[in-house]
Tab-separated table of C-alpha atoms in Angstrom:
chain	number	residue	atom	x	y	z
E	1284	UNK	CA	97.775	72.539	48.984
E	1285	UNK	CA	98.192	75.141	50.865
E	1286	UNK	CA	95.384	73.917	53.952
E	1287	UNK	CA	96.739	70.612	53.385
E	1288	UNK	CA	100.471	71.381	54.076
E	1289	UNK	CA	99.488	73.629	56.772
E	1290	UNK	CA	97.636	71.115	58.705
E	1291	UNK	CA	100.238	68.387	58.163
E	1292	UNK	CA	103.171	70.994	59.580
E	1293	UNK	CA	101.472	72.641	62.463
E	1294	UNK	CA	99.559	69.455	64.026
E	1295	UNK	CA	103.224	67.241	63.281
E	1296	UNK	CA	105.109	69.762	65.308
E	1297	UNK	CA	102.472	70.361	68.331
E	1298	UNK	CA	102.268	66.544	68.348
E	1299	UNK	CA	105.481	66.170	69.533
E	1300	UNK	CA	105.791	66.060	73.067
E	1301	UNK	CA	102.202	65.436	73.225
E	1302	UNK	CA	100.401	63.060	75.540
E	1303	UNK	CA	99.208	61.153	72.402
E	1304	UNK	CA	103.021	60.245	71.405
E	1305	UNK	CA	103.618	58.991	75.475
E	1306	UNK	CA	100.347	57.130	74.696
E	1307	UNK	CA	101.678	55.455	71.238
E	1308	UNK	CA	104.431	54.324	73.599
E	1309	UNK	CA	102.457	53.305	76.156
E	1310	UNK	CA	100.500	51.181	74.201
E	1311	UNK	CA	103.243	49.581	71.631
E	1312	UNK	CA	104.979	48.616	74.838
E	1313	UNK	CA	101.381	46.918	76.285
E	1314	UNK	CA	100.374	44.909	72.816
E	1315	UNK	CA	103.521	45.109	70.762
E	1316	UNK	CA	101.023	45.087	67.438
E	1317	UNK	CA	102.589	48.194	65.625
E	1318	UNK	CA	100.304	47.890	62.677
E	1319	UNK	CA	96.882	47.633	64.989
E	1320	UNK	CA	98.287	50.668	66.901
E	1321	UNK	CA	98.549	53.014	64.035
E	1322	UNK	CA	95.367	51.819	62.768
E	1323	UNK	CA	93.674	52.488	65.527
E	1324	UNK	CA	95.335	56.059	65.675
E	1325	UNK	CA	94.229	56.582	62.064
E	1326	UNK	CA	91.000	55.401	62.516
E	1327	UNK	CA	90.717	57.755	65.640
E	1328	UNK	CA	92.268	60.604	64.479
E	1329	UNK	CA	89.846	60.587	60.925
E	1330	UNK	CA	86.825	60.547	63.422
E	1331	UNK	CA	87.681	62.989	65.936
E	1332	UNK	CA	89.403	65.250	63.327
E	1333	UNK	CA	86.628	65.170	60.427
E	1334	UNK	CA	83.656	66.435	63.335
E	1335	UNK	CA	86.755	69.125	64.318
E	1336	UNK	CA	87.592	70.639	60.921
E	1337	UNK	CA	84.026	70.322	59.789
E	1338	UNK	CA	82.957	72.458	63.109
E	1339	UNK	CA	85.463	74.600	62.370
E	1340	UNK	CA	84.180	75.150	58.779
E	1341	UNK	CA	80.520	75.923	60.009
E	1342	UNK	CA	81.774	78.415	62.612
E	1343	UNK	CA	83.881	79.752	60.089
E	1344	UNK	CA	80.885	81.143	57.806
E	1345	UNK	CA	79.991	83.197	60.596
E	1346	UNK	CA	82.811	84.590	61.536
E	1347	UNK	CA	83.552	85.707	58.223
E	1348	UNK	CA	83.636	89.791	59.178
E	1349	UNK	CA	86.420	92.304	60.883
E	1350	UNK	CA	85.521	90.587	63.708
E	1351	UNK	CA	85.602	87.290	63.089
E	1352	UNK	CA	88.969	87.089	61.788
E	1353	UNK	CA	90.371	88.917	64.756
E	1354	UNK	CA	88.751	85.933	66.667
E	1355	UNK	CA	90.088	83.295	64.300
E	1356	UNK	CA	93.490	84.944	64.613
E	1357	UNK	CA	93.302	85.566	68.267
E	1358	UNK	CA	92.466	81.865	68.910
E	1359	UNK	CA	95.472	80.632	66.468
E	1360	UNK	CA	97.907	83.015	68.769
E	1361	UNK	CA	96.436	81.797	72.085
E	1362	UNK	CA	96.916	77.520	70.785
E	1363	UNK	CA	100.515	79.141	70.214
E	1364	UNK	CA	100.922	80.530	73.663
E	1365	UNK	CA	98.893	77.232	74.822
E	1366	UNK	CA	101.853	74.453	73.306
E	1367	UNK	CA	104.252	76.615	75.603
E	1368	UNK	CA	103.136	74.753	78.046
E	1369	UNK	CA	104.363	70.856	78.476
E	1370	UNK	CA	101.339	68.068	79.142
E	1371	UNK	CA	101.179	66.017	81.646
E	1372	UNK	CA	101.386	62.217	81.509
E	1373	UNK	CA	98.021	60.746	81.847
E	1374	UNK	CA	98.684	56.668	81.825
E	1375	UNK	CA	95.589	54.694	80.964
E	1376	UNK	CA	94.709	51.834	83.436
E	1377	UNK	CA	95.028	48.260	82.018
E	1378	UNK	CA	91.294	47.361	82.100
E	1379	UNK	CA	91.397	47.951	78.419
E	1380	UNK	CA	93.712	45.602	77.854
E	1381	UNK	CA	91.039	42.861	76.867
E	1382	UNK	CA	89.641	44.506	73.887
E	1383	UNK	CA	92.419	44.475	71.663
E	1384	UNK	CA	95.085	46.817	70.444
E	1385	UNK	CA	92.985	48.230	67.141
E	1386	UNK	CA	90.091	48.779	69.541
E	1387	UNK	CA	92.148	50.053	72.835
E	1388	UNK	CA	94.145	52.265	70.057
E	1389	UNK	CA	91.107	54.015	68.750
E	1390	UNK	CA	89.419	54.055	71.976
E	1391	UNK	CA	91.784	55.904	74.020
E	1392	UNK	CA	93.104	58.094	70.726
E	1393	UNK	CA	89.855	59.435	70.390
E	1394	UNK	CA	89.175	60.063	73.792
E	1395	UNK	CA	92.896	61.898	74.406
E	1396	UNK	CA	91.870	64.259	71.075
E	1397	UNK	CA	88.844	65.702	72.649
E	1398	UNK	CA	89.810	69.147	74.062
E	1399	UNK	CA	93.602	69.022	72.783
E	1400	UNK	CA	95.328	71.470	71.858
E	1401	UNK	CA	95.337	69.853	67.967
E	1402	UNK	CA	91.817	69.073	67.812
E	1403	UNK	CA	91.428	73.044	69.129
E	1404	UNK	CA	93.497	73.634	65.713
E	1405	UNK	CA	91.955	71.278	63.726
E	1406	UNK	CA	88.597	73.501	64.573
E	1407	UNK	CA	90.842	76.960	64.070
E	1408	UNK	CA	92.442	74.893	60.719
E	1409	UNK	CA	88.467	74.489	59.463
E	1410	UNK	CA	87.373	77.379	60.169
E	1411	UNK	CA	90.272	79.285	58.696
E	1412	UNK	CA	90.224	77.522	55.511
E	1413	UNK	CA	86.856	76.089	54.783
E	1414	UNK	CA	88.342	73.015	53.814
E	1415	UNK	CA	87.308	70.132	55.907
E	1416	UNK	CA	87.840	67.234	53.894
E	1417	UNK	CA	91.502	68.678	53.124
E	1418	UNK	CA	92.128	70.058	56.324
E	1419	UNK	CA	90.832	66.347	58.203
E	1420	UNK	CA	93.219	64.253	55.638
E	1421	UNK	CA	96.238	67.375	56.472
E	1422	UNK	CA	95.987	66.810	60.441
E	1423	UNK	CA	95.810	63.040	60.429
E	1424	UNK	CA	98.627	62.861	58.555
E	1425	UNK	CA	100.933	64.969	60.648
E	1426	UNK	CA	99.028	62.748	63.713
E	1427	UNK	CA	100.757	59.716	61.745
E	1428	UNK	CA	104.086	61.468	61.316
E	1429	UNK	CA	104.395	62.544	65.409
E	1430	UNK	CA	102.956	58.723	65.915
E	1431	UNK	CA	104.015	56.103	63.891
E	1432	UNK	CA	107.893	56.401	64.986
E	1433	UNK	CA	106.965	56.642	68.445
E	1434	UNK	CA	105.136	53.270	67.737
E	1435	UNK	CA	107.887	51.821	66.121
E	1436	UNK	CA	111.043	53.437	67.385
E	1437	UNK	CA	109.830	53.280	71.002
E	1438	UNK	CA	111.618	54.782	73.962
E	1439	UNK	CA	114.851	55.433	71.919
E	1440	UNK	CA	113.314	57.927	70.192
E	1441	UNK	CA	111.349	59.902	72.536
E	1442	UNK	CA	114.624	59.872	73.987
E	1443	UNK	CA	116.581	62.045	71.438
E	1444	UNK	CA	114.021	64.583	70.761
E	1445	UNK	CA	114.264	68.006	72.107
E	1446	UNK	CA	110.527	68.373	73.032
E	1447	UNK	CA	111.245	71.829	74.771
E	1448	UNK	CA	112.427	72.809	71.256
E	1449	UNK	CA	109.465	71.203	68.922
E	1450	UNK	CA	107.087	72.566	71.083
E	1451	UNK	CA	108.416	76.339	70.612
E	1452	UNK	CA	108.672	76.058	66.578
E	1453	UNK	CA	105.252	74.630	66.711
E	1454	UNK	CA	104.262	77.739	69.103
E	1455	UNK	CA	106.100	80.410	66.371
E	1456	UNK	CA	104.178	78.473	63.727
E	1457	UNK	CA	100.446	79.048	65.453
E	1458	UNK	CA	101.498	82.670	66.536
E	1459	UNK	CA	102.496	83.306	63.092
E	1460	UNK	CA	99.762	81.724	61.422
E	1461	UNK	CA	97.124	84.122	63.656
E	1462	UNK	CA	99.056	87.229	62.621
E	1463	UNK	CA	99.217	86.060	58.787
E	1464	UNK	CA	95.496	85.912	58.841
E	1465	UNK	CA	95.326	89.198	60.623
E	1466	UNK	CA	97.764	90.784	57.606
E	1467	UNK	CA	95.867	88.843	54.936
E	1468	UNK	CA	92.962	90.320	56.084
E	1469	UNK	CA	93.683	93.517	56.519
E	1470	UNK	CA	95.552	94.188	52.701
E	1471	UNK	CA	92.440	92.608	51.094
């Protein structure tokens, strides 16, 4: 439970603010097909995540010495540092807009994940607990729980939440993950 809950919490609160929860608007306001939408960010977010934790698992069993847990820890304190800093709006252009909103969804989901700060901890997430399968299922739900209101509260609720402040809980919560690991490792 414990790689499970983890992944749910720390993706959920570095999701907000995101550019993936401006894109959930974007695109609930361009099809207005809520349950397409969040299928095609579920579908997305399984794919991109599952290749991410289970990368992160197969670096992990080599970076299983003094050293590799510095680097594991290291890299969860720098995606801290990293969600300090806001995103920037990246609007996609409406040649999509034939294909559908499942397809557009999972198209332009996937494509937003790659080199994000949560896919980064997704790969940090496997590697740290060798737990793909749980760690995949952990950050796609706390995807869906940054998401899914966005997609169906729209604009009123992007309104009323302090990104500013999500973004520097979700920062404590990767700094202090890094410097767990470094403690855990170090009284073992």
């Amino acid at each position: 439970m414990d790689a499970f809950l983890t992944s749910v919490f720390t993706v959920a609160l570095a999701e907000i603010g995101d550019k993936t929860q401006l894109l959930s608007l974007f695109l609930i306001a361009r099809f207005n097909k809520p349950w397409s939408i969040i299928s095609g960010i579920c579908i997305a977010t399984l794919a991109n995540h599952a290749a991410s934790a289970g990368a992160g698992a197969w670096l992990g069993q080599f970076l299983q010495s003094e050293a590799g847990r510095w680097i594991i820890s290291g890299s969860f304190i720098a995606v801290g540092l990293w969600l300090l800093i806001p995103d920037k709006e990246d609007t996609p252009t409406s040649r999509w807009d034939g294909y559908g909103a499942f397809l557009v969804s999972t198209i332009l989901f996937f494509l937003a994940e790659i080199g994000d700060k949560t896919q980064i901890a997704t790969v940090l997430l496997g590697a740290h607990f060798s737990l793909p399968v749980i760690v995949t299922l952990g950050t796609t739900v706390g995807m869906l729980l940054a998401n899914v209101p966005v997609v169906f509260l729209g604009a009123a609720l992007m309104r009323h939440i302090p990104f500013r402040t999500a973004r520097i809980v979700a920062a404590v919560v990767f700094i202090a993950t890094g410097i767990y690991t470094l403690w855990a490792g170090s009284v073992q």
